[in-house]
Amino acid sequence: MAIVINNTDKTYTLYTKNSMYQMKVDDLGTLIHNYYGEKMEYSDLHYYVECTEIPPFSPNPIACKKTKYPNYSYNHIGEEISFSGNGEFRLTAMSIRNADGTLGCEPKFVSARTEKGKYSLKGLPAFYGDEADTLVITLKDTIYDIYFHLYYGVFEEYDLITRSVVVENKEKNSIKLEKAMTLNLELPSGSYDMIYFRGRHMRERMFERARINHAQTSIESVRGASSHHENPFVIIADKNANEDFGNAYGIALVYSGNFKISAEKDQWEKTRVVAGINSENFNFEVESQGTFTCPEVAMVYSNEGFAKMSNCFHKAIRNNLCRGKFKNARRPILINNWEGTYFNFNADKLVAMAHEAKKMGVELFVMDDGWFGKRDNDCCALGDWTPNETKLQGTLMELSQRINNEGMKFGIWFEPECISEDSDLYRAHPDFAFQMPNRAPQISRQQLVLDFSRKEVVDNIYNQLVKVLDSANISYVKWDFNRHITDLYSVSLPSEKQGEVYHRYMLGLYDLLERITTKYPDILFESCSGGGGRFDCGMLYYMPQVWTSDNSDAIDRLKIQYGTSFAYPVSAMGAHVSTCPNHQNARVTPLKTRGNVAYFGTYGLELDVTKMTDEEKAEITRQIEEFKKYYELIQRGDYYRLLSPFTPEESLFCAWETVKPDGSEALVCTVRYESDAATAPEFVKVKGLVKNKWYRINGGEEKYLGASLMNIGFKVPYDFFTYPSRLFHITEA
Ligand code: GLA
């Protein structure tokens, strides 16, 4: 039973296969967070958060004097959801400005109910699934008619608990949310690290680890998108936790806009985490009888380190977040023309590329940026989604048919959220772009962002997209977003509501994504934002894959894909073989290495195949066959990071593995990313095999016991060239 309500103890306990999350209504009616961690037999775990000591300089609500806790203070107990203004001086999740200007809020328990299946959130992405259970706890402020509906979704199998909060204003007047974060989490005693994934354009999701101390540790975005800078996912882990050992709490926001995740050790040495919409530039009015829904937070607890946590997220994202017919289907192997031609192409060139690619086994041709308006460079035409029939040497339908006649599906690139000043759309509607009256806007990649907080702007783009998508045989869409939001000002809102624009932009974007992806269920959508600038659970709800990075160099990709894998499955990672020297860093790597790295993603090509040698074409043909052979194992196996690319002092190799959940078959990939003279023999320890079963590697003569492959490992043969890579296919002997 996933949700247990104990009316005697007034506890609400959520159980997954390996975790337990407990709340309790205390004597003052406050909803207290008792515990989140390893699964245990039921007991009321309230003793950890009780106010038995006298916490100095911690104010007491007057009502507590009549209880057995006369020292009770919101600054000391672990509330399930915390508010500023009521004597809570630690990190808080919510700040409510009442109509009369007061800030206080003291919500008390009203009711609880369970529902079969997972709740959904109107207008926002969220995990879904009939196999999950929902608990809804309602709280109400002691004075005002303001209600807080706390939603919990429990996915037992994946050790996944989701959470959202709906604020409902039943007062006669509007209230203001000055802070509306979803998660407030108090952890069991101990010392924790925050592991987060920082980066920049072409260097996304770099692993970093910081001790959570009394100074707040935070990651955030104020860019209007989740961004390359910091990803909306963290692991809060025991200070000595690693891939296989220790408590690890993965926390992912199902949101693609401004966010913040903060943690601190409080005065009483307890660790608290809050997560949700970033409060900077946020201020949201909830009208009388209106509601505000906080974006979902998804949490996985693992008592066996990071690998187990990652695998739970991978499965849950694949099966219960991504939607549509492609979520578990083998995606077509694509070639994208961007790095092959950039803006310099016409239809004949694209058809010639498709012709060569088809011979190697490629299934889908994607026409990237440059096909619309007068766009021959990145200075113009965003917003004018009309095919350039001169460049396309005919209509879009004709081009799609020419590609289809080569035996391939046809796909296309859009950047629907942006607008060039040099565009017909901008000339007709300059107010559609975010900009401030009397101040020249910040230009980024020669473009501005459309004000998607306005329905008429979203509708204009929707209609343009529909016209294009209906006009040709389109099987795939790459949805890009190549700058961040500045000059935040919407002409449609009064000055006191400008703090709503960032979030309203996200609601407008999600509305557009919902309408388009529902209308075109047969189109495969891939999200992109200058590569992996919006790689988050919000976008994955609408699109099952994301272009992981504009950096296609296989060696840089080791770190990028390694960092990405902590939360996100390989089925979501767009990965292409590109040319050498690499266009982003001029590195030269073996074609085989480029292929092996792209296998652990969606695998595709991004180069001018008409310029490849016969030898290279033969190698790509081999790779496509090999990738198809291992597809199921790679996409659906359990994923293990074996040797990190972030620790050259420990190993010059990076290695990772995918293994069938029953341990009967595994595929290990190794890449040497540094060269060394007189290299010491390198062994790779495998995971997830059956200890007492015998295995062979790549069908070889020698047999290895599962236990020995896991405890000693196998030896990686030495290759005397730079950046070698090998695949080791491990099967039962
Ligand atoms: C972004 C994308 C690239 C490409 C270009 C086109 O940078 O990440 O893959 O589509 O835009 O302008």
XYZ file of C-alpha atoms and ligand atoms in Angstrom:
745
model
C 0.000 0.000 0.000
C 1.629 3.217 -1.156
C -0.235 5.638 1.109
C -1.026 4.823 4.724
C -3.203 7.123 6.789
C -3.085 6.513 10.526
C -5.912 8.454 12.134
C -4.766 7.703 15.681
C -1.268 9.106 15.173
C -2.548 11.572 12.564
C 0.269 10.487 10.288
C 0.370 10.307 6.495
C 3.018 7.900 5.267
C 4.037 7.376 1.657
C 5.796 4.112 0.826
C 7.704 3.199 -2.306
C 9.628 -0.030 -2.821
C 12.613 1.273 -0.850
C 11.650 4.625 0.614
C 9.339 6.128 3.184
C 8.046 9.696 3.520
C 6.085 10.645 6.612
C 4.037 13.674 7.650
C 2.051 14.277 10.813
C -0.555 16.734 12.012
C 0.707 17.931 15.385
C -1.179 19.273 18.422
C -1.357 22.731 16.856
C -2.744 21.373 13.610
C 0.501 22.086 11.737
C 1.523 19.586 9.072
C 4.965 18.419 10.130
C 7.531 16.618 7.996
C 8.650 13.689 10.106
C 10.922 11.766 7.788
C 12.091 10.966 4.256
C 14.565 8.165 3.687
C 15.024 4.415 3.823
C 11.875 2.326 4.170
C 11.124 1.154 7.699
C 8.330 -0.572 9.567
C 5.607 1.891 10.434
C 6.030 3.999 13.537
C 5.236 7.615 14.310
C 8.611 9.294 13.715
C 7.681 12.627 15.196
C 10.408 12.618 17.874
C 13.013 13.899 15.408
C 11.234 17.200 14.840
C 9.618 17.832 18.227
C 10.365 21.117 20.032
C 11.456 19.691 23.370
C 14.455 21.992 23.866
C 14.146 25.730 24.411
C 15.223 27.214 21.126
C 16.386 30.755 21.984
C 15.317 33.635 19.788
C 12.671 31.435 18.228
C 9.222 32.948 18.647
C 6.345 30.793 19.893
C 2.775 30.882 18.619
C 0.587 31.717 21.602
C -1.513 28.581 21.132
C 1.441 26.306 21.932
C 1.416 27.286 25.600
C -1.579 25.016 26.085
C 0.135 22.034 24.486
C 2.830 19.671 25.732
C 5.333 21.672 23.649
C 5.439 25.156 25.241
C 8.680 25.893 23.356
C 7.128 25.196 19.996
C 8.406 27.477 17.259
C 8.060 27.417 13.494
C 11.753 28.232 13.490
C 12.500 24.834 14.981
C 9.913 22.304 13.976
C 10.070 20.811 10.521
C 6.997 22.066 8.710
C 5.967 20.241 5.569
C 5.575 23.611 3.930
C 7.163 26.722 5.396
C 6.098 30.357 5.273
C 7.802 33.643 5.915
C 6.311 36.004 8.441
C 5.357 33.538 11.164
C 8.600 33.294 13.099
C 10.295 30.931 10.651
C 13.732 32.418 10.010
C 15.177 29.565 7.946
C 14.794 28.944 4.235
C 11.094 29.154 3.442
C 9.032 27.929 0.546
C 6.191 30.432 0.519
C 5.582 34.094 1.106
C 2.000 35.343 0.944
C 1.091 39.036 0.937
C -2.511 39.287 2.088
C -4.897 41.872 0.651
C -4.446 44.034 3.766
C -0.676 44.114 3.274
C 0.176 41.644 6.040
C 2.608 38.822 5.410
C 1.701 36.224 8.039
C 0.343 32.827 7.221
C -0.186 29.891 9.593
C -1.819 27.079 7.658
C -3.414 24.302 9.669
C -4.667 20.892 8.651
C -8.168 20.687 7.161
C -8.479 17.362 5.366
C -6.724 14.587 3.470
C -7.864 12.305 0.710
C -6.325 9.699 -1.539
C -6.952 9.132 -5.236
C -6.151 6.176 -7.448
C -3.737 7.178 -10.200
C -1.456 10.152 -10.408
C -2.839 13.715 -10.180
C -2.260 16.022 -13.139
C -1.616 19.769 -13.129
C -3.629 22.056 -15.355
C -1.364 23.783 -17.862
C 1.850 22.372 -16.441
C 3.907 19.277 -17.239
C 3.823 16.479 -14.662
C 4.596 12.786 -14.298
C 1.532 10.648 -15.012
C 0.398 7.051 -14.558
C -2.530 4.953 -13.404
C -0.180 2.745 -11.403
C 0.656 5.640 -9.077
C -1.353 6.847 -6.081
C -2.191 10.386 -5.066
C -2.504 11.956 -1.641
C -4.000 15.441 -1.330
C -3.661 17.240 1.989
C -5.479 20.525 2.404
C -4.349 23.225 4.830
C -5.984 26.564 5.597
C -4.635 29.711 7.163
C -5.912 30.344 10.699
C -7.244 33.796 9.759
C -7.748 34.114 6.040
C -9.650 31.924 3.618
C -6.471 30.867 1.867
C -6.103 27.153 1.199
C -3.039 25.114 0.317
C -3.643 21.807 -1.439
C -0.528 19.677 -1.173
C -0.402 17.011 -3.894
C 1.774 13.911 -3.617
C 2.171 11.282 -6.328
C 3.685 7.938 -5.314
C 5.310 5.645 -7.888
C 6.226 2.624 -5.785
C 8.270 0.776 -8.370
C 10.584 3.706 -9.193
C 10.991 5.004 -5.625
C 9.599 8.233 -7.012
C 7.537 10.733 -5.052
C 6.238 13.851 -6.767
C 4.886 16.932 -5.155
C 3.011 20.079 -6.076
C 1.101 22.781 -4.213
C -2.060 24.537 -5.346
C -2.777 27.815 -3.552
C -6.479 28.675 -3.532
C -7.684 32.138 -2.586
C -11.240 32.173 -1.232
C -10.897 35.665 0.187
C -12.914 38.548 -1.249
C -9.759 40.262 -2.477
C -6.624 39.293 -4.333
C -3.510 38.071 -2.565
C 0.066 38.204 -3.808
C 2.468 35.312 -3.878
C 5.900 36.813 -3.312
C 7.457 33.364 -3.157
C 5.810 30.127 -4.287
C 8.298 27.275 -4.123
C 7.022 23.741 -4.309
C 9.377 21.799 -2.116
C 10.327 22.205 1.501
C 12.248 19.217 2.756
C 13.818 18.536 6.108
C 16.411 15.755 6.024
C 17.388 13.310 8.769
C 20.372 14.402 10.886
C 23.759 14.155 9.222
C 26.073 15.976 6.833
C 25.102 16.263 3.220
C 26.559 17.389 -0.074
C 24.712 19.017 -2.937
C 25.699 17.597 -6.299
C 24.649 19.849 -9.144
C 25.248 20.143 -12.861
C 26.623 23.478 -13.949
C 27.940 24.640 -17.280
C 27.685 26.968 -20.202
C 26.838 26.788 -23.890
C 28.692 23.777 -25.352
C 29.722 22.591 -21.893
C 26.485 21.607 -20.174
C 25.891 19.597 -17.009
C 29.367 19.452 -15.513
C 29.363 17.458 -12.269
C 30.180 19.498 -9.176
C 29.845 18.675 -5.498
C 29.596 21.104 -2.576
C 29.195 20.514 1.159
C 25.919 21.847 2.525
C 26.909 24.014 5.422
C 25.386 26.897 7.305
C 25.927 29.217 4.353
C 23.185 28.570 1.847
C 24.085 26.452 -1.147
C 21.941 27.287 -4.166
C 21.619 26.752 -7.856
C 19.244 28.785 -9.966
C 18.279 30.300 -13.269
C 17.062 33.864 -13.820
C 17.297 33.535 -17.607
C 13.681 32.649 -18.387
C 14.802 29.118 -19.277
C 16.290 26.360 -17.163
C 19.543 27.091 -19.056
C 23.003 25.648 -19.745
C 24.209 27.460 -16.668
C 22.668 25.258 -13.982
C 20.313 22.347 -14.515
C 17.097 22.077 -12.435
C 18.223 18.841 -10.837
C 20.342 18.148 -7.759
C 21.368 15.200 -5.662
C 21.455 15.727 -1.930
C 23.722 12.950 -0.723
C 25.526 11.745 2.370
C 28.928 13.371 2.359
C 30.567 10.001 1.608
C 27.938 8.703 -0.832
C 29.103 7.493 -4.221
C 27.702 5.544 -7.185
C 26.966 2.440 -5.087
C 26.839 3.539 -1.497
C 25.031 5.974 0.776
C 21.826 7.946 0.948
C 21.076 9.971 -2.162
C 18.015 12.128 -2.784
C 17.561 13.126 -6.421
C 15.393 16.234 -6.797
C 14.206 17.282 -10.254
C 11.972 20.188 -11.153
C 9.377 19.510 -13.817
C 9.740 23.073 -15.051
C 11.720 24.802 -17.782
C 11.798 28.413 -16.574
C 13.417 30.360 -13.749
C 14.087 28.105 -10.800
C 16.003 27.888 -7.570
C 17.088 24.963 -5.426
C 18.617 25.954 -2.090
C 19.878 24.014 0.895
C 21.282 24.994 4.255
C 22.162 23.603 7.624
C 20.044 25.547 10.063
C 20.970 26.786 13.549
C 19.949 23.421 14.925
C 22.200 21.523 12.457
C 19.289 20.204 10.446
C 19.490 20.261 6.664
C 16.642 21.885 4.805
C 16.085 22.022 1.051
C 13.642 24.223 -0.844
C 12.996 24.059 -4.573
C 10.690 25.672 -7.081
C 10.143 28.828 -9.081
C 12.852 31.411 -8.473
C 11.473 34.278 -6.388
C 13.647 36.830 -8.147
C 11.423 38.858 -10.491
C 8.469 36.811 -9.331
C 5.312 38.189 -7.796
C 1.990 36.610 -8.681
C -1.496 37.873 -7.943
C -4.099 35.256 -7.104
C -7.505 36.770 -7.597
C -10.467 36.103 -5.358
C -11.657 32.509 -6.002
C -8.540 31.923 -8.121
C -5.737 29.394 -7.777
C -2.017 29.205 -8.432
C -0.319 25.901 -9.192
C 3.332 25.430 -8.272
C 5.350 23.379 -10.770
C 5.954 19.765 -9.859
C 9.036 18.514 -8.041
C 10.041 14.855 -8.465
C 12.157 13.086 -5.847
C 13.866 9.712 -5.839
C 15.502 8.375 -2.718
C 18.200 5.716 -2.951
C 19.901 3.956 -0.067
C 22.524 2.585 -2.458
C 24.096 5.670 -3.959
C 23.652 7.459 -7.257
C 23.374 4.593 -9.764
C 20.155 3.273 -8.291
C 18.693 6.776 -8.100
C 19.607 7.462 -11.738
C 18.010 4.237 -12.916
C 14.756 5.083 -11.149
C 14.691 8.513 -12.790
C 15.550 7.008 -16.187
C 12.657 4.551 -16.055
C 10.176 7.042 -14.656
C 11.087 9.687 -17.252
C 10.894 7.167 -20.107
C 7.616 5.594 -19.042
C 5.772 8.166 -16.954
C 6.923 11.603 -18.126
C 7.633 11.371 -21.853
C 4.458 10.898 -23.850
C 3.361 9.871 -27.297
C 4.129 7.044 -29.642
C 7.886 7.698 -29.716
C 8.542 7.493 -25.999
C 9.529 3.837 -26.122
C 9.722 3.254 -29.880
C 13.000 3.027 -31.747
C 13.493 6.534 -33.025
C 14.500 6.919 -36.676
C 18.231 7.364 -37.289
C 18.541 10.907 -38.543
C 20.946 13.117 -40.389
C 20.804 16.850 -39.640
C 22.359 19.240 -42.159
C 23.395 21.983 -39.691
C 27.094 21.230 -39.261
C 27.215 19.960 -42.850
C 25.998 23.158 -44.528
C 24.993 25.748 -41.905
C 22.870 28.310 -43.844
C 24.501 27.532 -47.154
C 22.222 25.029 -48.887
C 19.533 24.589 -51.464
C 17.190 21.686 -52.129
C 19.583 19.921 -54.523
C 22.287 19.939 -51.860
C 19.939 18.516 -49.230
C 18.641 15.824 -51.570
C 22.224 14.854 -52.462
C 23.001 14.488 -48.751
C 19.839 12.454 -48.204
C 20.750 10.224 -51.147
C 24.171 9.360 -49.693
C 22.840 9.021 -46.154
C 20.112 6.608 -47.229
C 22.729 4.257 -48.674
C 24.312 4.026 -45.222
C 21.020 3.231 -43.504
C 19.897 6.661 -42.294
C 16.109 6.939 -42.035
C 15.231 10.600 -41.518
C 16.585 13.793 -43.065
C 16.339 16.952 -40.953
C 16.535 20.372 -42.582
C 17.887 22.740 -39.935
C 17.875 26.538 -39.721
C 17.754 28.647 -42.912
C 14.747 27.366 -44.879
C 12.293 30.217 -44.223
C 11.893 33.915 -44.990
C 15.127 35.392 -46.271
C 17.202 33.645 -43.652
C 20.705 33.102 -45.021
C 22.325 34.115 -41.738
C 21.184 34.543 -38.147
C 20.353 38.269 -38.457
C 16.827 37.991 -39.805
C 13.518 36.249 -40.471
C 12.712 34.548 -37.146
C 8.952 34.915 -36.862
C 8.381 34.591 -40.619
C 7.696 30.868 -40.921
C 7.205 30.909 -44.684
C 9.363 28.561 -46.770
C 11.936 30.247 -48.991
C 10.902 28.612 -52.262
C 13.916 29.978 -54.128
C 16.303 28.241 -51.766
C 14.114 25.162 -51.606
C 13.814 25.167 -55.396
C 10.092 24.608 -55.090
C 7.512 24.229 -52.363
C 8.156 22.626 -49.011
C 5.853 19.792 -50.068
C 7.991 19.235 -53.160
C 11.163 19.127 -51.086
C 9.595 16.714 -48.593
C 8.549 14.500 -51.503
C 12.047 14.585 -53.010
C 13.433 13.458 -49.652
C 10.680 10.820 -49.340
C 11.553 9.601 -52.838
C 15.069 8.923 -51.575
C 13.414 6.541 -49.122
C 13.709 8.840 -46.123
C 11.391 10.678 -43.786
C 11.628 14.468 -43.662
C 12.064 16.743 -40.631
C 12.368 20.471 -40.069
C 13.765 23.065 -37.607
C 11.801 25.860 -35.924
C 12.582 28.497 -33.332
C 8.998 29.461 -32.483
C 9.681 31.562 -29.378
C 11.973 34.128 -30.994
C 11.715 36.985 -33.439
C 14.235 38.919 -35.544
C 13.878 42.692 -35.693
C 14.378 42.223 -39.431
C 11.200 40.223 -39.964
C 7.752 40.930 -41.324
C 6.250 39.796 -38.025
C 8.303 42.357 -36.088
C 7.541 45.125 -38.556
C 3.820 44.397 -38.158
C 3.845 43.742 -34.381
C 6.915 45.181 -32.591
C 4.965 44.845 -29.328
C 5.010 41.029 -29.749
C 8.637 41.050 -28.578
C 9.709 41.554 -24.983
C 11.080 45.045 -24.714
C 10.647 47.991 -22.421
C 9.183 51.323 -23.379
C 11.983 53.942 -23.691
C 14.880 51.476 -23.450
C 16.662 49.741 -26.310
C 16.402 45.964 -25.801
C 19.351 43.647 -25.196
C 20.077 41.787 -28.417
C 21.321 38.226 -28.258
C 22.150 36.276 -31.429
C 20.551 39.222 -33.288
C 17.106 38.315 -31.960
C 14.426 39.049 -29.378
C 12.023 36.790 -27.484
C 8.301 36.779 -28.198
C 5.930 37.653 -25.377
C 4.325 34.258 -24.885
C 2.508 35.522 -21.809
C 0.036 36.897 -24.401
C -2.393 34.465 -25.960
C -2.601 36.369 -29.260
C 1.182 36.002 -29.693
C 1.064 32.270 -28.962
C -1.904 31.908 -31.338
C -0.086 33.735 -34.125
C 2.857 31.329 -33.878
C 0.554 28.312 -33.493
C -1.246 29.230 -36.713
C 2.037 29.719 -38.561
C 3.369 26.354 -37.356
C 0.168 24.554 -38.315
C 0.293 26.061 -41.790
C 3.832 24.782 -42.326
C 3.267 21.379 -40.733
C 0.123 20.836 -42.819
C 1.854 21.857 -46.017
C 4.364 19.019 -46.362
C 5.192 15.464 -45.260
C 6.864 16.325 -41.979
C 7.811 13.534 -39.570
C 10.097 15.372 -37.162
C 10.433 18.842 -35.621
C 13.482 20.302 -33.874
C 12.196 23.015 -31.507
C 14.983 25.475 -30.728
C 15.370 28.457 -28.376
C 18.575 30.387 -28.908
C 18.625 33.225 -26.420
C 17.449 34.090 -22.928
C 14.832 36.540 -21.785
C 15.773 40.124 -20.997
C 13.753 43.340 -21.088
C 10.942 41.579 -19.360
C 7.913 43.727 -19.891
C 4.549 42.717 -21.245
C 2.361 45.433 -22.746
C -0.669 43.368 -21.807
C -0.225 43.609 -18.036
C -0.410 46.547 -15.604
C 2.789 47.528 -13.806
C 1.876 45.712 -10.583
C 1.537 42.421 -12.486
C 4.855 42.516 -14.371
C 6.288 40.079 -11.799
C 4.038 37.418 -13.333
C 5.521 37.576 -16.801
C 8.300 34.969 -16.505
C 5.866 32.344 -15.262
C 3.122 33.399 -17.674
C 5.680 32.991 -20.474
C 6.184 29.373 -19.392
C 2.421 28.809 -19.247
C 2.117 30.218 -22.776
C 4.945 28.024 -24.033
C 3.506 24.897 -22.388
C 0.091 25.708 -23.874
C 1.623 25.971 -27.349
C 3.589 22.735 -26.877
C 0.482 20.925 -25.670
C -1.577 22.084 -28.640
C 1.056 21.323 -31.251
C 2.168 17.941 -29.904
C -1.457 16.836 -29.466
C -2.398 17.921 -32.981
C 0.583 16.086 -34.517
C 0.918 12.778 -32.636
C 2.864 11.233 -35.528
C 5.608 13.857 -35.487
C 8.716 13.192 -33.411
C 9.652 16.383 -31.530
C 13.186 17.113 -30.322
C 13.790 19.968 -27.913
C 16.865 22.170 -28.253
C 18.096 25.433 -26.805
C 21.501 26.265 -28.215
C 22.098 22.547 -27.633
C 21.266 21.472 -24.086
C 20.120 24.792 -22.629
C 16.688 23.490 -21.699
C 17.330 19.852 -20.854
C 14.763 19.393 -18.108
C 11.767 17.323 -17.070
C 9.397 20.077 -18.200
C 10.415 19.857 -21.852
C 10.654 16.053 -21.715
C 6.910 15.906 -21.008
C 6.287 17.281 -24.502
C 9.301 15.968 -26.387
C 11.041 12.647 -25.691
C 14.495 13.793 -26.799
C 16.694 16.857 -26.424
C 19.742 17.949 -28.428
C 22.213 17.418 -25.595
C 24.780 20.035 -26.608
C 25.939 22.116 -29.558
C 29.318 20.589 -28.755
C 29.455 17.423 -30.867
C 33.086 16.545 -30.035
C 33.082 12.985 -28.734
C 35.636 13.685 -25.993
C 33.881 16.775 -24.630
C 30.639 14.808 -24.903
C 32.004 12.261 -22.402
C 31.610 14.772 -19.597
C 28.407 16.284 -20.980
C 26.644 12.925 -21.388
C 28.075 11.611 -18.096
C 26.661 14.637 -16.229
C 23.351 14.415 -18.083
C 22.964 10.734 -17.204
C 22.534 11.383 -13.485
C 18.922 12.368 -14.083
C 18.078 11.803 -17.721
C 17.922 8.560 -19.732
C 20.021 7.882 -22.848
C 16.777 7.738 -24.862
C 16.459 11.490 -24.224
C 20.004 12.473 -25.239
C 20.350 13.695 -28.807
C 23.818 12.573 -29.956
C 25.291 12.800 -33.462
C 28.463 11.777 -35.253
C 30.038 14.928 -36.699
C 33.078 15.691 -38.812
C 36.774 16.104 -37.945
C 38.456 18.361 -37.078
C 35.490 19.042 -34.866
C 33.763 22.376 -35.528
C 33.595 23.398 -31.878
C 37.104 22.605 -30.645
C 39.112 21.399 -33.690
C 39.821 18.027 -32.063
C 40.440 15.009 -34.247
C 39.002 11.739 -32.988
C 38.558 8.312 -34.583
C 35.207 7.872 -36.344
C 34.616 4.741 -34.303
C 34.945 6.701 -31.062
C 32.480 9.295 -32.340
C 30.037 6.493 -33.157
C 30.422 4.707 -29.840
C 29.740 7.889 -27.879
C 26.667 8.711 -30.009
C 25.296 5.166 -29.491
C 24.580 6.113 -25.867
C 22.095 8.703 -26.979
C 19.791 8.795 -29.971
C 22.630 8.261 -32.524
C 22.459 10.282 -35.724
C 24.730 12.106 -38.161
C 25.516 15.792 -38.470
C 28.027 16.312 -41.278
C 28.175 16.581 -45.041
C 28.004 12.937 -46.028
C 28.677 13.789 -49.678
C 32.232 14.681 -48.655
C 32.973 11.421 -46.841
C 35.433 8.843 -48.176
C 34.236 5.353 -49.092
C 36.018 4.034 -46.022
C 34.182 6.471 -43.783
C 30.861 5.618 -45.415
C 31.506 1.929 -44.818
C 32.248 2.664 -41.148
C 28.973 4.613 -40.753
C 27.076 1.759 -42.428
C 28.643 -0.624 -39.909
C 27.799 1.691 -37.026
C 24.150 1.969 -37.993
C 23.859 -1.821 -38.108
C 25.646 -2.154 -34.777
C 23.544 0.558 -33.150
C 20.335 -1.136 -34.288
C 21.616 -4.459 -32.954
C 22.233 -3.016 -29.489
C 19.328 -0.571 -29.528
C 17.065 -2.356 -27.032
C 19.916 -3.067 -24.638
C 21.166 0.510 -24.754
C 17.815 2.209 -24.461
C 16.118 -0.041 -21.942
C 18.969 -1.505 -19.941
C 20.048 -0.333 -16.485
C 22.693 2.359 -16.919
C 25.887 2.447 -14.868
C 28.645 5.031 -14.847
C 31.834 3.001 -14.342
C 34.814 5.353 -14.759
C 34.339 9.083 -14.569
C 35.735 11.515 -17.173
C 36.054 14.049 -14.347
C 38.807 12.155 -12.497
C 41.866 11.713 -14.769
C 43.943 11.151 -11.631
C 42.051 7.887 -11.121
C 41.778 6.627 -14.695
C 42.577 7.856 -18.195
C 39.495 6.028 -19.402
C 35.863 6.904 -19.224
C 33.598 3.859 -19.114
C 29.905 3.234 -18.802
C 27.595 0.298 -19.155
C 24.080 -0.727 -19.938
C 22.879 -4.075 -18.603
C 19.682 -6.047 -18.916
C 17.829 -5.866 -15.593
C 18.159 -9.671 -15.206
C 21.943 -9.435 -15.626
C 22.028 -11.733 -18.662
C 23.628 -9.289 -21.101
C 25.631 -6.082 -20.869
C 27.373 -3.614 -23.132
C 30.332 -1.648 -21.797
C 31.863 1.272 -23.675
C 35.347 2.595 -22.915
C 36.996 5.738 -24.268
C 40.558 6.786 -23.416
C 40.511 10.556 -23.153
C 44.143 11.173 -22.167
C 47.348 9.680 -23.571
C 50.159 8.446 -21.395
C 53.461 6.712 -22.066
C 53.991 3.359 -20.325
C 50.314 3.259 -19.382
C 49.411 0.959 -16.522
C 47.001 -1.856 -17.448
C 43.459 -0.588 -17.135
C 40.694 -2.761 -15.685
C 37.013 -1.985 -15.840
C 34.719 -3.421 -13.165
C 31.304 -4.277 -14.523
C 28.032 -3.912 -12.594
C 24.653 -5.583 -12.539
C 25.761 -9.113 -13.585
C 24.777 -12.331 -11.800
C 27.614 -13.334 -9.445
C 27.628 -17.062 -10.095
C 26.911 -16.991 -13.826
C 29.592 -17.397 -16.503
C 30.025 -14.816 -19.226
C 31.976 -14.282 -22.434
C 33.185 -10.943 -23.760
C 32.599 -10.191 -27.449
C 31.981 -13.912 -28.021
C 35.597 -14.756 -27.057
C 36.877 -18.149 -25.899
C 37.607 -17.137 -22.329
C 34.853 -17.460 -19.730
C 34.558 -15.130 -16.740
C 32.496 -15.536 -13.615
C 30.055 -12.644 -13.076
C 31.565 -12.063 -9.628
C 35.071 -11.740 -11.069
C 33.945 -9.267 -13.747
C 32.355 -7.229 -10.979
C 35.182 -7.521 -8.410
C 38.295 -7.560 -10.599
C 36.956 -6.386 -13.925
C 38.239 -7.080 -17.416
C 41.362 -5.665 -18.959
C 41.048 -3.036 -21.693
C 43.536 -3.857 -24.504
C 45.946 -1.017 -25.234
C 45.373 0.864 -28.505
C 48.339 2.898 -29.702
C 46.519 5.968 -31.012
C 44.677 8.898 -29.487
C 41.130 8.675 -28.158
C 40.507 4.971 -28.762
C 37.145 3.506 -27.865
C 35.947 -0.070 -27.553
C 32.660 -1.822 -26.962
C 32.552 -4.958 -24.812
C 29.466 -7.058 -25.324
C 29.066 -9.365 -22.332
C 26.796 -12.365 -22.785
C 26.064 -15.519 -20.807
C 28.520 -18.317 -21.634
C 21.161 26.167 -32.284
C 21.083 24.659 -32.281
C 21.870 24.114 -33.453
C 21.314 24.671 -34.723
C 21.338 26.182 -34.695
C 20.633 26.766 -35.880
O 22.422 26.625 -31.978
O 21.534 24.150 -31.072
O 21.818 22.710 -33.447
O 20.010 24.197 -34.913
O 20.712 26.684 -33.533
O 20.617 28.147 -35.856
